[in-house]
Coordinates of C-alpha atoms and ligand atoms in Angstrom, one line a residue:
M4 CA 27.9 7.6 3.2
R5 CA 26.3 10.8 2.0
I6 CA 22.9 10.1 0.4
S7 CA 20.1 12.2 -1.1
V8 CA 16.5 11.1 -1.5
I9 CA 14.4 13.0 -4.0
G10 CA 10.7 12.7 -3.3
C11 CA 9.6 12.6 0.3
G12 CA 6.2 10.9 0.1
Y13 CA 5.5 7.5 1.6
L14 CA 8.4 5.9 0.0
G15 CA 11.0 8.7 0.1
A16 CA 10.3 9.9 3.6
V17 CA 10.6 6.4 5.1
H18 CA 13.7 5.7 3.0
A19 CA 15.5 8.9 4.0
A20 CA 14.8 8.4 7.7
A21 CA 15.7 4.6 7.5
M22 CA 19.0 5.4 5.8
A23 CA 19.9 7.9 8.5
S24 CA 19.0 5.3 11.1
I25 CA 21.6 2.9 9.7
G26 CA 24.3 5.5 9.9
H27 CA 24.2 7.5 6.6
E28 CA 24.1 11.2 6.3
V29 CA 20.9 11.9 4.4
V30 CA 19.2 14.9 2.8
G31 CA 15.6 14.5 1.7
V32 CA 14.3 16.8 -1.1
D33 CA 10.7 17.5 -2.2
I34 CA 8.9 20.3 -3.9
D35 CA 6.1 20.2 -1.4
E36 CA 7.0 22.9 1.2
R37 CA 4.4 21.9 3.7
K38 CA 5.6 18.3 3.7
I39 CA 9.3 19.4 4.0
A40 CA 8.4 21.8 6.9
E41 CA 6.8 18.9 8.8
L42 CA 9.6 16.5 8.1
A43 CA 12.3 19.1 9.0
A44 CA 10.5 19.7 12.3
G45 CA 10.7 15.9 13.0
R46 CA 7.0 15.3 12.4
A47 CA 5.9 12.3 10.3
P48 CA 3.4 13.7 7.7
F49 CA 1.5 10.4 7.7
F50 CA 0.9 7.5 10.1
E51 CA 3.5 4.8 9.9
P52 CA 4.7 2.9 12.9
D53 CA 8.3 3.7 14.0
L54 CA 8.7 6.5 11.5
Q55 CA 8.2 9.3 14.0
Q56 CA 10.9 7.8 16.2
I57 CA 13.6 7.4 13.5
L58 CA 12.8 10.9 12.1
E59 CA 13.4 12.4 15.5
D60 CA 16.5 10.4 16.1
G61 CA 17.9 11.3 12.6
I62 CA 17.3 15.0 13.0
G63 CA 18.6 15.0 16.5
S64 CA 21.8 13.3 15.5
G65 CA 22.3 15.8 12.7
R66 CA 22.5 13.1 10.1
L67 CA 19.1 13.7 8.6
S68 CA 17.8 16.9 7.0
F69 CA 15.1 18.0 4.6
T70 CA 14.9 20.8 2.1
T71 CA 13.1 22.0 -1.0
D72 CA 16.4 23.1 -2.6
I73 CA 17.5 20.4 -5.0
A74 CA 21.1 21.9 -5.0
A75 CA 21.4 20.3 -1.5
V76 CA 22.0 16.9 -3.2
R77 CA 25.4 18.0 -4.3
G78 CA 28.1 16.0 -2.6
A79 CA 25.9 12.9 -2.0
A80 CA 27.4 9.7 -3.5
V81 CA 24.0 8.1 -4.0
H82 CA 20.8 9.9 -5.1
F83 CA 17.6 7.9 -4.6
I84 CA 14.5 8.8 -6.7
G85 CA 11.4 8.0 -4.6
V86 CA 8.7 10.2 -6.3
G87 CA 5.2 8.9 -7.1
T88 CA 4.0 7.3 -10.3
P89 CA 0.3 7.6 -10.0
Q90 CA -2.3 6.3 -12.5
Q91 CA -2.7 8.8 -15.4
E92 CA -5.9 10.8 -15.4
G93 CA -8.3 9.2 -17.9
G94 CA -6.1 6.2 -18.5
Y95 CA -4.5 3.1 -17.0
A96 CA -0.8 3.9 -17.7
A97 CA 1.5 5.3 -15.1
D98 CA 2.1 9.0 -15.0
L99 CA 5.8 9.5 -15.2
T100 CA 5.8 13.3 -14.9
Y101 CA 7.3 13.3 -11.4
V102 CA 10.0 10.8 -12.3
D103 CA 11.0 12.8 -15.4
A104 CA 11.0 16.1 -13.5
A105 CA 13.1 14.7 -10.6
V106 CA 15.7 13.3 -13.0
D107 CA 15.8 16.5 -15.0
A108 CA 16.2 18.6 -11.8
L109 CA 18.9 16.2 -10.5
I110 CA 21.2 16.0 -13.6
P111 CA 22.8 19.5 -13.3
H112 CA 23.9 18.6 -9.8
L113 CA 25.5 15.2 -10.5
R114 CA 29.2 14.7 -10.2
P115 CA 31.1 12.1 -12.2
G116 CA 31.0 8.8 -10.3
D117 CA 27.7 9.5 -8.6
I118 CA 25.1 6.8 -8.4
V119 CA 21.4 7.5 -9.1
A120 CA 19.2 4.8 -7.7
G121 CA 15.6 4.7 -8.9
K122 CA 13.1 3.3 -6.4
S123 CA 9.8 4.5 -7.9
T124 CA 7.6 1.8 -9.5
V125 CA 7.9 2.4 -13.2
P126 CA 6.8 0.7 -16.4
V127 CA 9.5 -1.6 -17.8
G128 CA 11.8 0.4 -20.2
T129 CA 11.8 3.6 -18.1
A130 CA 15.3 3.1 -16.7
A131 CA 16.9 2.5 -20.1
R132 CA 15.2 5.7 -21.3
L133 CA 16.5 7.7 -18.3
A134 CA 20.0 6.3 -18.3
D135 CA 21.4 8.4 -21.2
G136 CA 21.1 11.8 -19.6
I137 CA 22.5 10.5 -16.3
E138 CA 25.4 8.8 -18.0
R139 CA 26.2 12.0 -19.9
A140 CA 26.7 13.6 -16.5
G141 CA 29.2 10.9 -15.7
A142 CA 26.9 9.2 -13.2
T143 CA 25.4 5.6 -13.2
L144 CA 21.8 4.7 -13.0
V145 CA 20.7 1.6 -11.0
W146 CA 17.1 0.5 -10.6
N147 CA 16.5 -0.6 -7.0
P148 CA 12.7 -1.3 -6.5
E149 CA 11.1 -1.0 -3.2
F150 CA 8.9 -3.7 -1.7
L151 CA 7.8 -2.0 1.5
R152 CA 4.3 -2.6 2.9
E153 CA 2.5 0.2 4.5
G154 CA 2.3 -0.3 8.2
W155 CA 5.6 -2.2 8.1
A156 CA 7.5 0.4 5.9
V157 CA 10.3 1.1 8.3
Q158 CA 11.0 -2.5 9.1
D159 CA 10.7 -3.5 5.4
T160 CA 13.2 -0.7 4.4
I161 CA 15.8 -1.5 7.1
D162 CA 15.4 -5.3 7.0
P163 CA 13.9 -6.2 3.5
D164 CA 13.4 -9.8 2.5
R165 CA 15.4 -9.2 -0.7
L166 CA 17.3 -6.4 -2.5
V167 CA 17.2 -6.0 -6.2
A168 CA 19.6 -3.9 -8.3
G169 CA 19.2 -3.4 -12.0
V170 CA 22.5 -2.2 -13.4
P171 CA 24.0 -1.5 -16.8
A172 CA 26.4 -4.0 -18.2
G173 CA 30.1 -3.6 -17.6
A174 CA 32.4 -2.1 -14.9
S175 CA 30.1 0.9 -14.1
G176 CA 27.3 -1.5 -13.3
E177 CA 29.4 -3.7 -11.1
H178 CA 30.7 -0.7 -9.3
A179 CA 27.1 0.7 -8.8
A180 CA 26.0 -2.7 -7.3
E181 CA 29.0 -2.6 -4.9
V182 CA 28.0 0.9 -3.8
L183 CA 24.4 -0.2 -3.1
R184 CA 25.8 -3.1 -1.0
E185 CA 27.6 -0.4 1.1
V186 CA 24.4 1.6 1.4
Y187 CA 22.4 -1.5 2.6
H188 CA 25.3 -2.7 4.8
T189 CA 23.0 -3.9 7.7
A190 CA 20.8 -6.0 5.4
V191 CA 23.9 -7.3 3.5
A192 CA 25.5 -8.3 6.8
K193 CA 22.4 -10.4 7.6
K194 CA 22.9 -12.2 4.2
T195 CA 19.7 -10.8 2.7
P196 CA 19.4 -12.1 -0.9
F197 CA 20.9 -9.4 -3.2
I198 CA 19.9 -9.9 -6.8
V199 CA 22.0 -8.0 -9.4
T200 CA 20.3 -7.9 -12.8
D201 CA 19.5 -5.7 -15.8
Y202 CA 17.2 -2.7 -15.8
A203 CA 14.2 -4.5 -17.4
T204 CA 14.3 -7.4 -14.9
A205 CA 14.6 -5.1 -11.9
E206 CA 11.6 -3.0 -13.1
L207 CA 9.6 -6.2 -13.8
V208 CA 10.4 -7.8 -10.5
K209 CA 8.4 -5.0 -8.8
V210 CA 5.3 -5.1 -11.0
A211 CA 5.4 -8.9 -11.2
A212 CA 5.4 -9.2 -7.4
N213 CA 2.5 -6.8 -7.1
A214 CA 0.6 -8.5 -10.0
F215 CA 1.1 -11.9 -8.3
L216 CA -0.2 -10.6 -4.9
A217 CA -3.2 -9.0 -6.5
T218 CA -3.9 -12.2 -8.4
K219 CA -3.7 -14.2 -5.3
I220 CA -6.2 -12.0 -3.5
S221 CA -8.6 -12.1 -6.5
F222 CA -8.2 -15.8 -6.8
I223 CA -9.5 -16.4 -3.3
N224 CA -12.2 -13.7 -3.9
A225 CA -13.3 -15.6 -7.0
M226 CA -13.6 -18.7 -4.8
A227 CA -15.6 -16.7 -2.4
E228 CA -18.1 -15.9 -5.2
I229 CA -18.4 -19.7 -5.9
A230 CA -18.7 -20.3 -2.2
E231 CA -21.6 -17.8 -2.0
V232 CA -23.7 -19.9 -4.4
T233 CA -22.8 -23.3 -3.0
G234 CA -22.9 -22.7 0.7
A235 CA -19.1 -23.4 1.1
D236 CA -16.9 -21.4 3.5
V237 CA -14.1 -19.6 1.8
T238 CA -12.1 -19.1 5.0
Q239 CA -12.0 -22.8 5.6
L240 CA -11.1 -23.4 2.0
A241 CA -8.3 -20.9 2.3
D242 CA -7.0 -22.6 5.4
A243 CA -7.1 -26.0 3.8
I244 CA -5.3 -25.0 0.5
G245 CA -3.0 -22.7 2.4
H246 CA -1.5 -25.7 4.2
D247 CA 0.1 -26.7 0.9
V248 CA 3.4 -24.9 1.1
R249 CA 3.4 -24.3 -2.6
I250 CA 0.3 -22.2 -2.1
G251 CA 0.7 -20.7 1.4
R252 CA -2.0 -19.1 3.5
R253 CA -0.8 -15.5 3.2
F254 CA -2.7 -13.2 0.9
L255 CA -5.6 -15.6 0.8
G256 CA -7.8 -13.3 2.9
A257 CA -11.1 -13.1 1.1
G258 CA -13.2 -10.0 1.7
I259 CA -13.8 -6.6 0.1
G260 CA -10.5 -6.9 -1.8
F261 CA -7.4 -4.9 -2.3
G262 CA -6.8 -1.2 -2.5
G263 CA -4.1 1.3 -1.6
G264 CA -1.6 3.4 -3.5
C265 CA 0.1 0.4 -5.1
L266 CA -1.7 -2.8 -6.1
P267 CA -4.6 -1.3 -8.1
K268 CA -2.5 1.2 -10.0
D269 CA 0.4 -1.1 -10.5
I270 CA -1.7 -3.9 -12.2
R271 CA -3.4 -1.3 -14.4
A272 CA 0.0 0.3 -15.4
F273 CA 1.3 -3.2 -16.1
S274 CA -1.6 -3.9 -18.4
A275 CA -1.1 -0.6 -20.2
R276 CA 2.6 -1.2 -20.6
A277 CA 2.1 -4.7 -21.9
E278 CA -0.3 -3.3 -24.5
E279 CA 2.3 -0.9 -25.7
L280 CA 4.7 -3.7 -26.0
G281 CA 2.3 -5.7 -28.1
R282 CA 1.9 -8.3 -25.3
G283 CA -1.4 -7.2 -23.9
E284 CA -2.8 -10.7 -24.0
S285 CA 0.1 -12.0 -21.8
V286 CA -1.4 -10.1 -18.8
S287 CA -5.0 -9.8 -19.9
F288 CA -5.9 -11.8 -16.8
L289 CA -5.0 -8.7 -14.8
R290 CA -8.2 -7.1 -16.1
E291 CA -10.1 -10.0 -14.7
V292 CA -8.2 -9.7 -11.4
D293 CA -9.2 -6.0 -11.3
A294 CA -12.8 -6.8 -12.2
I295 CA -13.2 -9.5 -9.5
N296 CA -11.7 -7.1 -7.0
M297 CA -14.2 -4.4 -7.8
R298 CA -17.1 -6.8 -7.6
R299 CA -16.3 -7.5 -4.0
R300 CA -17.2 -4.0 -3.1
D301 CA -20.6 -4.4 -4.8
R302 CA -21.1 -7.7 -2.9
A303 CA -20.4 -6.1 0.5
V304 CA -23.0 -3.4 -0.3
E305 CA -25.5 -6.1 -1.5
L306 CA -25.1 -7.9 1.8
V307 CA -25.9 -4.8 3.8
V308 CA -28.9 -4.1 1.6
A309 CA -30.2 -7.7 1.9
A310 CA -29.6 -7.8 5.6
L311 CA -31.7 -4.6 6.0
G312 CA -34.6 -6.1 4.1
G313 CA -33.9 -4.8 0.6
S314 CA -33.2 -1.1 1.2
V315 CA -30.8 1.0 3.1
F316 CA -32.6 4.2 2.4
G317 CA -32.7 6.3 5.6
R318 CA -31.2 3.4 7.7
R319 CA -28.2 4.0 9.9
V320 CA -25.1 1.9 9.2
A321 CA -21.9 2.0 11.2
V322 CA -18.9 1.6 8.8
L323 CA -15.9 0.3 10.8
G324 CA -12.8 1.3 8.9
A325 CA -11.8 3.8 6.2
A326 CA -8.1 3.0 5.6
F327 CA -7.3 0.5 2.8
K328 CA -5.7 -1.7 5.5
P329 CA -5.0 -1.6 9.2
H330 CA -1.9 0.2 10.7
S331 CA -2.3 2.9 8.0
D332 CA -4.1 6.2 7.6
D333 CA -3.9 5.8 3.8
V334 CA -7.3 6.0 2.0
R335 CA -6.0 5.9 -1.6
D336 CA -8.3 3.6 -3.5
S337 CA -9.6 2.3 -0.3
P338 CA -12.2 -0.4 -0.7
A339 CA -13.4 0.4 2.8
L340 CA -14.2 4.0 2.0
D341 CA -15.6 3.0 -1.4
V342 CA -18.2 0.8 0.3
A343 CA -19.2 3.7 2.6
V344 CA -19.6 6.0 -0.4
R345 CA -21.7 3.4 -2.3
L346 CA -24.0 3.0 0.7
K347 CA -24.3 6.7 1.1
G348 CA -25.2 6.8 -2.6
L349 CA -28.2 4.5 -1.9
G350 CA -29.5 7.0 0.6
C351 CA -28.0 5.2 3.7
D352 CA -27.2 7.2 6.8
V353 CA -23.6 6.0 7.1
V354 CA -21.3 6.9 10.0
V355 CA -17.7 6.1 9.3
T356 CA -15.1 5.5 12.0
D357 CA -11.4 4.5 11.8
P358 CA -8.6 4.7 14.4
A359 CA -6.3 6.6 12.1
A360 CA -7.8 7.5 8.7
V361 CA -10.8 9.8 9.6
P362 CA -9.0 13.1 8.7
N363 CA -7.8 11.8 5.4
A364 CA -11.1 10.2 4.6
A365 CA -13.0 13.4 5.5
R366 CA -10.8 15.4 3.2
I367 CA -11.7 13.4 0.1
H368 CA -15.3 12.5 1.1
P369 CA -16.6 15.4 3.1
Q370 CA -20.2 14.2 2.3
L371 CA -19.9 11.3 4.7
T372 CA -20.5 11.5 8.5
Y373 CA -17.6 10.6 10.6
A374 CA -17.1 9.6 14.2
D375 CA -13.7 9.5 15.9
D376 CA -15.0 7.3 18.6
L377 CA -16.1 3.7 17.8
D378 CA -19.0 3.8 20.4
D379 CA -20.3 6.9 18.8
A380 CA -20.4 5.2 15.4
L381 CA -22.2 2.2 16.8
R382 CA -24.8 4.0 18.8
G383 CA -28.2 3.6 17.2
A384 CA -26.9 1.8 14.1
D385 CA -29.4 -0.5 12.3
A386 CA -26.4 -2.5 10.9
V387 CA -22.6 -2.6 11.3
I388 CA -20.1 -3.4 8.5
V389 CA -16.4 -4.0 9.2
V390 CA -14.3 -3.0 6.3
T391 CA -10.8 -2.6 7.7
E392 CA -9.6 -5.3 10.0
W393 CA -8.1 -3.1 12.7
D394 CA -7.5 -4.9 16.0
E395 CA -9.9 -2.4 17.6
Y396 CA -12.7 -4.2 15.7
R397 CA -11.3 -7.7 15.2
R398 CA -10.0 -8.3 18.8
H399 CA -11.1 -5.6 21.2
L400 CA -14.7 -5.1 20.2
T401 CA -16.9 -7.7 21.8
P402 CA -20.3 -8.5 20.4
E403 CA -21.9 -7.9 23.8
H404 CA -20.5 -4.4 24.0
A405 CA -21.5 -3.6 20.4
A406 CA -25.0 -5.0 21.1
S407 CA -25.4 -2.6 24.0
L408 CA -25.1 0.4 21.6
V409 CA -26.7 -0.6 18.3
A410 CA -30.4 -0.4 17.3
G411 CA -30.2 -3.6 15.2
R412 CA -27.9 -6.6 15.7
I413 CA -26.8 -7.1 12.0
V414 CA -23.1 -7.3 11.3
V415 CA -21.5 -7.7 7.8
D416 CA -17.9 -8.8 8.1
G417 CA -16.3 -7.4 5.0
R418 CA -12.9 -8.8 6.0
N419 CA -13.9 -12.1 7.5
C420 CA -12.0 -11.0 10.6
L421 CA -14.6 -11.5 13.3
D422 CA -15.4 -14.6 15.3
A423 CA -18.6 -15.5 13.6
A424 CA -19.7 -18.1 16.2
A425 CA -19.2 -15.6 19.1
W426 CA -21.2 -12.9 17.3
R427 CA -24.0 -15.3 16.5
E428 CA -24.1 -16.6 20.0
S429 CA -24.7 -13.0 21.2
G430 CA -27.8 -12.7 19.1
W431 CA -26.2 -11.1 16.0
S432 CA -27.2 -11.9 12.4
Y433 CA -23.7 -12.4 11.1
H434 CA -22.9 -12.1 7.3
G435 CA -19.4 -12.9 6.1
M436 CA -17.9 -12.7 2.6
G437 CA -18.0 -16.1 0.9
R438 CA -19.2 -17.7 4.1
P439 CA -22.6 -19.3 4.8
Ligands
UDX277 C1 1.8 -3.7 -1.5 C2 2.8 -4.8 -1.5 O1 2.5 -5.8 -0.5 C3 4.2 -4.3 -1.3 O2 5.2 -5.3 -1.4 C4 4.5 -3.2 -2.3 O3 5.7 -2.6 -2.2 C5 3.4 -2.1 -2.3 O4 2.1 -2.7 -2.4 P1 0.6 -2.3 0.5 O5 -0.1 -1.5 -0.6 O6 1.2 -1.6 1.7 O7 1.8 -3.2 -0.2 O8 -0.5 -3.3 1.0 P2 -0.7 -4.9 1.2 O9 -0.4 -5.3 2.6 O10 0.0 -5.6 0.1 O11 -2.3 -5.0 1.0 C6 -2.9 -4.5 -0.2 C7 -4.4 -4.6 -0.2 O12 -4.7 -6.0 -0.2 C8 -5.0 -4.1 1.1 O13 -6.2 -3.4 0.7 C9 -5.4 -5.4 1.9 O14 -6.5 -5.2 2.7 C10 -5.7 -6.3 0.8 N1 -5.5 -7.8 1.1 C11 -4.3 -8.2 1.5 C12 -6.6 -8.6 1.0 O15 -7.7 -8.2 0.6 N2 -6.4 -9.9 1.3 C13 -5.3 -10.4 1.7 O16 -5.2 -11.6 2.0 C14 -4.2 -9.6 1.8

């Protein structure tokens, strides 16, 4: 099938390459010339496992191409919209400028019978608003949200746990759902759940899923706050409640909280949209979820300050991690980087290291000191804080090796990912999040 993908950021670039990898002929379009030049040369513009390989394969096979010329979408049967919907400047709502611009640019090139598939995360009601102009061109709009996790984006796109298609009522909607089944033929052959619904439900599935995940993380972090004043251990608590299959252990990792390009902005945009709909109170708990999440960053800083005797001024602290999560070089709304910035603001001599995210972090926070090498970051540090649970810190770094480099054996485990007993046995003063 011939497919176009408009917007070649995280979502679009992965989607384009993944669609080519399952046999489609794909053109990716973006207005960012630098990004398109990278992709066209077969280079992944960001770190994402397997992306490099499927890009090279797609371009090598001749089935995958990239351009800044929107006219190249002509002839594709399905046009995916994968542009960003960032948080508005000075507000909580989503900024739909890029979605609107992409649809406006696409419409003159649509042919009757084409399918436009929206993948961007949008406020409920957006698809209904966009459908008119697309239908006037004889095409049909479907809303097909994406649930990919960074670090697993390629796998999640090719082999998702569910597919959702919001379609208009009637024959055009049924046809559009059929076409999407052909697009996702490999997942459909594996009997992946395929939910066909209306626009509003499809849009809400995405924001509801992210709101639930954010709430789950803030729930366990709220328990961590209670654990901190009672001497309980939140990790054992999470293990114990996680055995209940109705609860489940995943996303009960207490620590410095969630960040990234999705969860924070999606719950804020959801709150803003609910307010517009006169139902702000229905999701008012999301404000609390956000507040709990932000408090965890303060808590991590407090732990470092307390461990260093009440002040970090002039003290050297090794910050292990900058990415918002491991297997990613993404530092958007990264709690890890935020903790580093806050420590720096207190006069602390921070040295930040990360296996993948140092270049991105240095671009937005040039005031911090960075070390590419873990040992260089640790050397001479008065304290160490782990803020992204990379295997490099969680599994490969031994307390003995770290002790041979640092000036002071103080470790704050911002992700509760270290073996506390092993670090203590090696003479370290270990401080977890919500742990005695
Ligand atoms: C998320 C959703 O999981 C995905 O389905 C959606 O499509 C996009 O948003 P992603 O942003 O890649 O994906 O990250 P995710 O793995 O969900 O982690 C989000 C944040 O929560 C990270 O900062 C992570 O460190 C944090 N987290 C996750 C916790 O603090 N505790 C946990 O137990 C799990």
